[in-house]
Coordinates of C-alpha atoms (C1' of nucleotides) in Angstrom, one line a residue:
Chain N
X268 CA -10.9 14.9 20.8
X269 CA -10.4 17.1 18.1
X270 CA -13.5 18.4 17.2
X271 CA -16.2 16.6 19.3
X272 CA -19.5 18.4 18.9
X273 CA -20.5 18.0 22.8
X274 CA -23.4 16.4 22.5
X275 CA -22.5 13.3 21.8
X276 CA -20.0 12.3 24.7
X277 CA -18.9 8.5 23.1
X278 CA -19.0 8.6 19.0
X279 CA -19.6 5.5 17.8
X280 CA -16.1 5.4 17.0
X281 CA -16.7 5.5 13.5
X282 CA -14.5 8.0 12.8
X283 CA -15.9 11.8 13.1
X284 CA -15.1 13.2 9.9
X285 CA -12.9 10.9 7.9
X286 CA -9.5 9.5 8.7
X287 CA -6.2 10.2 6.7
X288 CA -5.7 7.1 4.4
X289 CA -2.5 6.8 6.1
X290 CA -3.9 6.3 9.4
X291 CA -6.2 4.0 8.4
X292 CA -3.9 1.8 7.1
X293 CA -1.7 2.0 10.4
X294 CA -5.0 1.3 12.9
X295 CA -5.1 -2.2 11.1
X296 CA -1.7 -2.8 12.2
X297 CA -2.5 -1.7 15.2
X298 CA -5.3 -3.9 15.8
X299 CA -3.3 -6.8 14.6
X300 CA -0.8 -5.9 17.1
X301 CA -3.5 -6.0 20.1
X302 CA -4.5 -8.9 19.1
X303 CA -1.2 -10.4 20.0
X304 CA -0.8 -8.3 23.2
X305 CA -4.2 -9.9 24.0
X306 CA -3.0 -13.5 23.2
X307 CA 0.0 -13.0 25.3
X308 CA -2.4 -12.1 28.4
X309 CA -1.4 -8.4 28.6
X310 CA -3.8 -5.8 29.6
X311 CA -2.2 -2.9 29.4
X312 CA 0.0 -1.5 26.7
X313 CA 2.2 2.1 26.7
X314 CA 1.8 4.0 23.0
X315 CA 5.9 3.0 23.5
X316 CA 5.4 -0.8 23.3
X317 CA 2.6 -0.7 20.9
X318 CA 4.6 1.7 18.3
X319 CA 7.6 -0.6 18.4
X320 CA 5.8 -3.9 17.5
X321 CA 4.0 -1.8 14.9
X322 CA 6.9 -0.4 13.4
X323 CA 6.2 3.0 14.3
X324 CA 6.9 5.9 16.4
X325 CA 5.4 6.3 19.7
X326 CA 4.4 9.9 18.3
X327 CA 2.7 8.6 15.2
X328 CA 0.7 6.3 17.4
X329 CA -0.4 8.3 19.8
X330 CA -1.5 11.1 16.9
X331 CA -3.1 8.4 15.1
X332 CA -5.3 7.1 18.8
X333 CA -6.0 10.6 19.3
X334 CA -8.1 11.3 16.3
X335 CA -10.7 8.7 17.6
X336 CA -10.6 9.9 21.2
X337 CA -8.7 9.8 24.6
X338 CA -9.0 6.4 25.0
X339 CA -5.8 6.1 26.9
X340 CA -5.1 6.9 30.5
X341 CA -2.2 9.3 31.3
X342 CA 0.9 8.2 32.9
X343 CA -0.6 4.7 32.7
X344 CA -1.2 3.4 29.2
X345 CA -3.7 1.9 26.9
X346 CA -6.0 -0.9 27.9
X347 CA -5.9 -3.8 25.3
X348 CA -9.3 -4.9 25.0
X349 CA -10.7 -1.6 25.6
X350 CA -8.4 0.2 22.5
X351 CA -9.2 -3.2 20.2
X352 CA -12.6 -2.4 21.0
X353 CA -12.8 0.9 19.9
X354 CA -10.4 0.4 16.7
X355 CA -12.6 -2.4 15.1
X356 CA -15.6 0.1 15.4
X357 CA -13.7 2.7 14.0
X358 CA -12.9 0.6 11.1
X359 CA -16.4 -0.5 11.1
X360 CA -15.7 -4.1 12.2
X361 CA -18.4 -4.2 14.2
X362 CA -20.7 -5.0 11.5
X363 CA -21.2 -8.0 9.3
X364 CA -19.4 -8.2 5.9
X365 CA -20.3 -10.4 3.4
X366 CA -17.6 -11.0 0.6
X367 CA -18.5 -13.0 -2.6
X368 CA -15.3 -14.1 -4.4
X369 CA -15.4 -13.7 -8.0
X370 CA -13.1 -16.2 -10.0
X371 CA -12.6 -19.6 -8.5
X372 CA -9.2 -20.4 -10.2
X373 CA -6.3 -21.2 -8.2
X374 CA -6.1 -18.0 -5.9
X375 CA -9.9 -17.5 -6.0
X376 CA -10.2 -21.0 -4.0
X377 CA -6.8 -20.3 -2.2
X378 CA -8.7 -17.3 -0.8
X379 CA -11.9 -18.5 -0.2
X380 CA -10.4 -21.9 1.8
X381 CA -8.5 -19.2 3.4
X382 CA -11.4 -19.5 6.1
X383 CA -10.5 -17.4 9.1
X384 CA -9.8 -14.0 7.5
X385 CA -7.0 -13.3 10.0
X386 CA -10.2 -10.8 11.5
X387 CA -13.8 -11.9 11.9
X388 CA -16.6 -9.9 10.6
X389 CA -15.8 -11.2 7.0
X390 CA -18.0 -13.9 5.9
X391 CA -17.4 -15.1 2.1
X392 CA -20.9 -15.7 1.2
X393 CA -20.2 -16.7 -2.6
X394 CA -17.8 -18.2 -4.6
X395 CA -18.2 -17.7 -8.7
X396 CA -16.5 -18.3 -11.8
X397 CA -17.7 -18.7 -15.5
X398 CA -15.9 -22.2 -16.4
X399 CA -18.1 -25.3 -16.4
X400 CA -15.6 -26.9 -15.4
X401 CA -15.4 -25.1 -12.0
X402 CA -19.1 -24.3 -11.2
X403 CA -20.7 -26.8 -8.9
X404 CA -17.3 -27.8 -7.4
X405 CA -16.8 -27.6 -3.4
X406 CA -14.5 -25.4 -2.1
X407 CA -14.0 -25.1 1.6
X408 CA -18.2 -24.5 2.9
X409 CA -19.0 -23.3 -0.7
X410 CA -20.1 -24.5 -4.1
X411 CA -18.9 -22.6 -6.9
X412 CA -21.8 -20.7 -8.7
X413 CA -22.5 -19.7 -12.0
X414 CA -20.8 -15.8 -12.9
X415 CA -23.9 -15.7 -15.0
X416 CA -26.3 -15.5 -11.9
X417 CA -23.8 -12.7 -10.1
X418 CA -26.7 -10.2 -10.0
X419 CA -29.3 -12.8 -8.7
X420 CA -26.5 -14.5 -6.3
X421 CA -25.2 -10.9 -4.8
X422 CA -28.7 -10.0 -3.9
X423 CA -29.6 -13.4 -2.2
X424 CA -26.5 -13.2 -0.1
X425 CA -27.1 -9.5 0.3
X426 CA -23.2 -9.2 -0.7
X427 CA -21.8 -5.9 0.0
X428 CA -17.9 -6.5 -0.9
X429 CA -16.3 -8.2 -3.8
X430 CA -13.1 -9.7 -4.2
X431 CA -11.6 -10.3 -7.7
X432 CA -9.2 -13.3 -8.3
X433 CA -9.3 -13.4 -12.7
X434 CA -7.1 -12.7 -15.0
X435 CA -6.8 -9.2 -16.4
X436 CA -8.4 -9.8 -19.4
X437 CA -11.3 -10.6 -17.5
X438 CA -11.5 -7.9 -14.7
X439 CA -12.8 -5.0 -15.8
X440 CA -15.8 -6.6 -17.3
X441 CA -16.4 -8.4 -14.4
X442 CA -15.7 -5.4 -12.2
X443 CA -18.2 -3.4 -14.0
X444 CA -20.6 -5.8 -13.6
X445 CA -20.2 -6.1 -9.5
X446 CA -20.2 -2.6 -9.8
X447 CA -23.7 -2.7 -11.6
X448 CA -24.9 -5.0 -8.7
X449 CA -24.4 -2.4 -6.2
X450 CA -21.1 -3.4 -4.5
X451 CA -19.3 -0.2 -3.8
X452 CA -16.4 -2.0 -1.8
X453 CA -13.7 -4.1 -4.4
X454 CA -10.9 -5.7 -3.6
X455 CA -8.8 -6.4 -6.8
X456 CA -5.8 -9.4 -7.3
X457 CA -6.0 -8.9 -11.0
X458 CA -2.9 -7.7 -12.2
X459 CA -4.2 -5.0 -14.0
X460 CA -5.5 -1.3 -13.7
X461 CA -9.2 -1.0 -13.3
X462 CA -11.4 1.7 -13.5
X463 CA -14.4 2.5 -11.3
X464 CA -17.3 5.3 -10.8
X465 CA -17.1 7.8 -8.0
X466 CA -18.4 6.2 -5.0
X467 CA -16.6 2.9 -5.1
X468 CA -13.7 2.1 -3.3
X469 CA -11.3 0.1 -5.1
X470 CA -7.9 -1.3 -3.4
X471 CA -5.7 -3.3 -5.5
X472 CA -3.1 -5.8 -4.3
X473 CA -1.0 -7.6 -6.8
X474 CA 2.3 -9.8 -6.6
X475 CA 3.9 -8.5 -9.3
X476 CA 4.0 -4.8 -7.9
X477 CA 5.2 -5.8 -4.7
X478 CA 7.7 -7.7 -6.5
X479 CA 8.8 -4.6 -8.5
X480 CA 9.0 -2.9 -5.7
X481 CA 11.1 -4.8 -4.1
X482 CA 13.5 -5.0 -7.1
X483 CA 13.8 -1.4 -7.2
X484 CA 14.9 -1.3 -3.3
X485 CA 17.4 -4.4 -3.8
X486 CA 18.6 -3.2 -6.8
X487 CA 20.0 0.2 -4.8
X488 CA 21.7 -1.9 -2.6
X489 CA 20.2 0.5 0.2
X490 CA 16.7 -0.7 1.5
X491 CA 14.2 0.3 3.9
X492 CA 13.4 -1.5 7.1
X493 CA 10.6 -2.6 8.2
X494 CA 7.5 -1.7 6.1
X495 CA 4.0 -2.2 7.0
X496 CA 1.0 -1.8 5.3
X497 CA 2.0 0.6 2.4
X498 CA 0.0 3.8 3.3
X499 CA -3.3 4.7 1.8
X500 CA -4.3 6.3 -1.8
X501 CA -4.5 9.8 -3.2
X502 CA -8.9 9.2 -3.5
Chain I
X261 CA 17.2 16.4 -15.2
X262 CA 17.4 17.8 -11.3
X263 CA 21.1 16.7 -10.5
X264 CA 23.2 14.8 -13.4
X265 CA 26.7 15.3 -12.8
X266 CA 27.6 15.7 -16.8
X267 CA 29.7 12.7 -16.9
X268 CA 27.2 10.4 -17.1
X269 CA 25.2 11.7 -20.3
X270 CA 22.8 8.4 -20.0
X271 CA 21.7 7.5 -16.5
X272 CA 21.5 3.5 -16.2
X273 CA 17.9 4.9 -15.5
X274 CA 18.3 3.0 -11.8
X275 CA 18.0 6.5 -10.2
X276 CA 20.6 8.6 -9.3
X277 CA 20.0 9.2 -5.6
X278 CA 16.8 7.4 -4.2
X279 CA 13.3 7.6 -5.5
X280 CA 10.7 8.3 -2.9
X281 CA 8.4 5.5 -2.1
X282 CA 5.4 7.2 -3.1
X283 CA 7.1 7.8 -6.4
X284 CA 8.5 4.1 -7.0
X285 CA 4.7 2.5 -6.2
X286 CA 3.6 4.8 -9.0
X287 CA 6.1 3.8 -11.4
X288 CA 4.7 0.0 -11.6
X289 CA 1.6 1.5 -12.4
X290 CA 2.9 3.8 -15.3
X291 CA 4.7 0.8 -16.3
X292 CA 1.2 -1.8 -16.6
X293 CA -0.5 1.1 -18.3
X294 CA 2.2 1.6 -20.6
X295 CA 1.9 -2.3 -21.4
X296 CA -1.5 -1.6 -21.9
X297 CA -0.7 1.0 -24.5
X298 CA 2.1 -1.0 -26.1
X299 CA -0.9 -4.2 -26.3
X300 CA -3.1 -1.3 -28.2
X301 CA -0.8 -0.5 -30.9
X302 CA -0.4 3.1 -29.3
X303 CA 3.2 4.9 -30.0
X304 CA 3.1 8.1 -28.1
X305 CA 1.3 9.1 -25.3
X306 CA 0.7 12.7 -23.3
X307 CA 0.7 12.8 -19.7
X308 CA -2.5 13.5 -19.7
X309 CA -3.6 10.2 -21.3
X310 CA -1.1 8.5 -19.7
X311 CA -2.1 10.5 -16.2
X312 CA -5.8 9.2 -17.0
X313 CA -5.4 5.6 -17.0
X314 CA -3.0 5.2 -14.2
X315 CA -5.3 7.4 -11.7
X316 CA -3.1 10.2 -11.0
X317 CA -2.9 13.8 -12.1
X318 CA -0.6 15.1 -15.4
X319 CA 1.5 17.0 -12.7
X320 CA 2.2 14.3 -10.9
X321 CA 3.3 11.9 -13.4
X322 CA 5.6 14.7 -15.3
X323 CA 6.8 15.0 -12.0
X324 CA 7.8 11.3 -11.4
X325 CA 9.0 10.5 -14.9
X326 CA 11.2 13.9 -14.9
X327 CA 13.0 12.6 -11.8
X328 CA 14.2 9.8 -14.2
X329 CA 15.4 11.9 -16.6
X330 CA 13.7 13.6 -19.7
X331 CA 12.4 10.9 -21.5
X332 CA 9.5 13.2 -23.4
X333 CA 9.2 15.4 -25.8
X334 CA 7.8 18.5 -25.7
X335 CA 4.9 19.4 -27.4
X336 CA 4.7 15.5 -28.5
X337 CA 4.6 13.2 -25.5
X338 CA 6.4 10.3 -24.5
X339 CA 7.3 7.3 -26.9
X340 CA 5.6 4.3 -24.9
X341 CA 8.6 1.7 -25.9
X342 CA 10.9 4.0 -24.9
X343 CA 9.5 5.3 -21.7
X344 CA 8.8 1.6 -20.5
X345 CA 12.5 0.8 -21.1
X346 CA 13.6 3.3 -18.9
X347 CA 11.1 2.3 -16.5
X348 CA 11.6 -0.9 -16.3
X349 CA 15.5 -0.1 -15.9
X350 CA 14.9 2.6 -13.2
X351 CA 12.6 -0.5 -11.1
X352 CA 15.7 -3.0 -11.5
X353 CA 13.5 -4.9 -14.0
X354 CA 16.8 -5.6 -16.4
X355 CA 18.1 -8.1 -14.0
X356 CA 16.9 -11.9 -13.0
X357 CA 15.1 -11.8 -9.7
X358 CA 15.3 -15.5 -8.6
X359 CA 12.4 -15.6 -6.2
X360 CA 11.5 -18.8 -3.5
X361 CA 7.9 -19.2 -2.4
X362 CA 8.2 -20.6 1.5
X363 CA 5.0 -22.2 2.1
X364 CA 2.7 -24.5 -0.2
X365 CA -0.1 -24.9 1.5
X366 CA -3.2 -23.1 -0.8
X367 CA -1.6 -19.9 -1.0
X368 CA 1.9 -20.7 -2.1
X369 CA 0.6 -23.2 -4.9
X370 CA -1.3 -20.8 -6.4
X371 CA 1.4 -18.3 -6.4
X372 CA 3.4 -20.8 -7.8
X373 CA 1.3 -21.8 -10.4
X374 CA 0.1 -18.3 -11.2
X375 CA 3.2 -18.6 -13.8
X376 CA 3.5 -15.3 -15.5
X377 CA 4.1 -13.1 -12.8
X378 CA 2.4 -9.8 -14.5
X379 CA 6.1 -9.2 -15.8
X380 CA 8.7 -11.0 -16.9
X381 CA 11.9 -10.8 -14.8
X382 CA 11.2 -12.8 -12.0
X383 CA 11.8 -16.6 -11.8
X384 CA 10.1 -18.8 -9.0
X385 CA 13.1 -21.0 -8.9
X386 CA 11.8 -22.8 -5.5
X387 CA 8.6 -23.9 -3.5
X388 CA 9.4 -24.9 0.2
X389 CA 7.1 -26.7 2.5
X390 CA 7.7 -28.7 5.9
X391 CA 4.7 -30.8 5.6
X392 CA 5.9 -34.3 4.4
X393 CA 2.7 -34.7 2.7
X394 CA 3.2 -31.8 0.8
X395 CA 7.0 -32.3 0.1
X396 CA 7.5 -33.8 -3.5
X397 CA 4.4 -32.5 -4.8
X398 CA 4.4 -31.3 -8.1
X399 CA 3.0 -27.4 -8.3
X400 CA 3.5 -26.0 -11.9
X401 CA 6.4 -26.7 -13.1
X402 CA 7.8 -27.1 -9.4
X403 CA 8.4 -29.7 -7.1
X404 CA 7.9 -28.9 -3.9
X405 CA 11.3 -29.0 -1.5
X406 CA 11.7 -29.5 2.0
X407 CA 12.0 -26.7 3.8
X408 CA 14.2 -28.2 6.0
X409 CA 17.1 -27.6 3.7
X410 CA 16.2 -23.8 2.8
X411 CA 19.4 -22.4 3.1
X412 CA 20.5 -25.1 0.7
X413 CA 18.1 -24.8 -1.9
X414 CA 18.4 -21.1 -1.9
X415 CA 22.2 -21.2 -2.3
X416 CA 21.8 -23.6 -5.3
X417 CA 18.8 -21.6 -6.7
X418 CA 21.1 -18.2 -6.2
X419 CA 17.7 -17.5 -4.5
X420 CA 17.6 -13.4 -4.0
X421 CA 13.9 -12.8 -3.0
X422 CA 11.1 -14.8 -0.6
X423 CA 8.0 -14.6 -1.0
X424 CA 6.4 -15.9 2.6
X425 CA 3.2 -17.8 2.0
X426 CA 2.2 -19.3 5.8
X427 CA 0.3 -19.2 8.8
X428 CA 1.1 -16.3 11.0
X429 CA 2.4 -18.8 13.7
X430 CA 5.2 -19.9 11.1
X431 CA 5.6 -16.4 9.6
X432 CA 8.2 -14.9 12.2
X433 CA 10.6 -18.2 12.4
X434 CA 10.5 -18.6 8.6
X435 CA 11.4 -15.1 8.2
X436 CA 14.1 -15.1 10.5
X437 CA 15.5 -18.1 8.4
X438 CA 15.4 -16.7 5.3
X439 CA 17.1 -13.5 6.3
X440 CA 19.7 -15.6 8.0
X441 CA 20.5 -17.7 4.3
X442 CA 20.9 -13.8 3.0
X443 CA 18.0 -12.9 1.1
X444 CA 17.2 -9.1 1.8
X445 CA 14.1 -8.8 -0.2
X446 CA 11.0 -10.3 1.5
X447 CA 7.3 -10.3 0.1
X448 CA 5.4 -11.5 3.3
X449 CA 1.4 -12.9 2.8
X450 CA 1.5 -14.1 6.4
X451 CA -1.3 -12.4 8.2
X452 CA 1.0 -11.2 11.2
X453 CA 3.5 -8.3 11.9
X454 CA 6.8 -9.1 10.9
X455 CA 10.6 -7.9 12.5
X456 CA 13.2 -7.9 10.2
X457 CA 16.7 -6.4 10.7
X458 CA 17.8 -3.5 9.1
X459 CA 18.8 -3.6 5.8
X460 CA 16.2 -6.2 4.8
X461 CA 13.2 -5.0 2.7
X462 CA 10.1 -6.4 3.4
X463 CA 6.6 -5.9 2.0
X464 CA 3.5 -7.1 3.2
X465 CA 0.2 -8.1 1.6
X466 CA -2.6 -9.1 3.3
X467 CA -6.3 -9.5 2.8
X468 CA -7.2 -9.3 6.0
X469 CA -6.0 -5.7 6.0
X470 CA -7.1 -4.9 2.8
X471 CA -10.5 -5.7 3.8
X472 CA -10.9 -3.6 6.9
X473 CA -9.6 -0.8 5.0
X474 CA -12.7 -1.3 2.7
X475 CA -15.0 -2.1 5.5
X476 CA -13.7 1.7 6.9
X477 CA -14.7 3.4 3.8
X478 CA -18.0 1.4 3.3
X479 CA -18.9 2.3 6.8
X480 CA -18.5 6.1 6.2
X481 CA -20.9 5.7 2.8
X482 CA -18.2 8.3 1.3
X483 CA -15.7 6.4 -0.3
X484 CA -12.7 7.4 -2.3
X485 CA -12.4 6.8 -6.2
X486 CA -10.0 4.6 -7.8
X487 CA -7.1 3.9 -5.6
X488 CA -4.3 2.4 -7.4
X489 CA -1.4 0.7 -5.9
X490 CA -1.2 2.0 -2.2
X491 CA 1.6 4.5 -1.7
X492 CA 5.0 4.1 -0.3
X493 CA 6.2 2.8 3.1
X494 CA 7.9 5.3 5.8
X495 CA 11.4 3.5 5.3
Chain M
dT177 C1' 6.9 10.7 38.4
dT178 C1' 5.0 8.2 34.2
dG179 C1' 3.2 8.3 29.6
dT180 C1' -1.0 10.4 27.5
dG181 C1' -2.6 14.4 24.2
dT182 C1' -1.8 17.9 21.3
dG183 C1' 0.2 22.3 19.3
dA184 C1' 3.9 23.9 16.6
dA185 C1' 8.2 22.9 13.7
dC186 C1' 9.7 20.2 10.3
dG187 C1' 9.1 17.7 6.1
dA188 C1' 7.8 15.3 2.5
dT189 C1' 4.5 15.1 -1.4
dT190 C1' 1.1 17.0 -4.6
dT191 C1' -0.7 20.9 -7.1
dC192 C1' -0.3 25.0 -9.8
dA193 C1' 1.1 27.8 -13.2
dC194 C1' 4.4 28.8 -16.4
dA195 C1' 9.1 29.1 -19.2
dG196 C1' 10.9 26.8 -23.0
dC197 C1' 11.4 23.1 -26.5
dC198 C1' 9.2 20.8 -30.4
Chain G
dG156 C1' 0.0 25.4 -30.8
dG157 C1' 0.9 22.1 -27.8
dC158 C1' 2.4 19.6 -24.3
dT159 C1' 7.1 18.6 -21.1
dG160 C1' 9.6 19.8 -17.4
dT161 C1' 10.2 22.4 -12.8
dG162 C1' 10.5 26.1 -9.6
dA163 C1' 7.0 27.9 -6.3
dA164 C1' 3.0 27.4 -3.6
dA165 C1' 0.1 24.8 -1.1
dT166 C1' -1.2 20.6 1.5
dC167 C1' -0.4 17.0 3.7
dG168 C1' 2.1 13.5 7.3
dT169 C1' 5.4 13.0 11.1
dT170 C1' 8.3 14.6 14.5
dC171 C1' 9.2 17.3 18.7
dA172 C1' 8.9 18.7 22.9
dC173 C1' 5.8 19.6 26.8
dA174 C1' 1.3 21.0 29.3
dC175 C1' -1.5 18.1 31.7
dA176 C1' -3.9 14.1 34.3
dA177 C1' -3.3 9.8 37.2

DNA sequence: TTGTGTGAACGATTTCACAGCC
DNA sequence: GGCTGTGAAATCGTTCACACAA
């Protein structure tokens, strides 16, 4: 491993010093690929095989994994379950994340009902809206709460992540309030640029943006092949 | 400008030779920011101001824009409307893109109803599903079609982009069919890794992945600030 | 012998700093 | 005087190629 002090032979896996954003993004891909192998009953994979289904080169994969520690066996490969465990820890998925969805429109409801969030570890603990017509409705296992009580709900549910599923016009105000309530990790589906203070991590997901990027490639006839998770951000 | 031949004094704006993926991703951010300025009645912006709201450095912004051509005025700045026009063209947004949504579950319906796709230029021309319970339902301005007729529908509607909004288990098969039907630009919301042949551009959007990346940052206490659109992909 | 882990080479992107034009 | 456009420098990320361990 790169820079282990020596006092801690088995690092928590949380990443010693900070992983490059591009690496973090790829780790989530590997994690998913490992899930696939696990489901197929595969117990060991080579960097070659894992890289193949992940859409990266085996060199990149080995470099990435080596940043977390030496979890492979030379001449053999990686143990699927073991590696999965380490990746989960490195990504912080062994803790509980309590997610509140702000905005219970079409998208917010769809996200709330989505249930199994692809990976465990994320619990949707609240779904809020400002529309009296919507407040009180049942969506999945949740009842839509009043966004007016956002701070109280966040406190009670110990929310530590927020998903913004609102129109552009309402997003910044809601974002500010979420931040003021102490949430430092935000995923926004609102089709607008949001400003957050230092110390808050904001990620943005937006169909319009994605379609525009597709349009660019389509327009030039050319095209890349598979593109996994777009790489990380400047921060 | 970098490499204009000289015979074409006003390039179509479509990008002469191929823009780096990171640049394309940022162009969409600038485009949105310009929309904001336009709505506020602002007619000129400096690279400093535009960069500020876009969450990038002014040097990066100028470098990016200079790859399209010299659309600014030294000592003055950029004209908002003019620059917006050029960015739209560079991204290929002046053509019509006909988008089919495959999968009319919670997410597919939410996307279909989303209507104004943030930016014009993208028309949702079809919404398909395999579930007889869902086929025929009205969603927004569309009626859910039978995915069994996918090829015919795509031909009739001249679909040239597809959005996959299906469970992981159905995604690869649907993706293959979409590709076989001649669509070369695909946006997938399915929480799974998809393989596409060379020549097809696939982008992936996935809440689980995004939450995992947030978890990583949250877990390390540290955090980046604003992160606009995550940068481009290896392809 | 196989396949990981990793320094070193390479390539891409961002930042710097300033020349050039308004 | 102010701000864009851009070479050059610095930084970051990927690929190569091989030492090393099983």
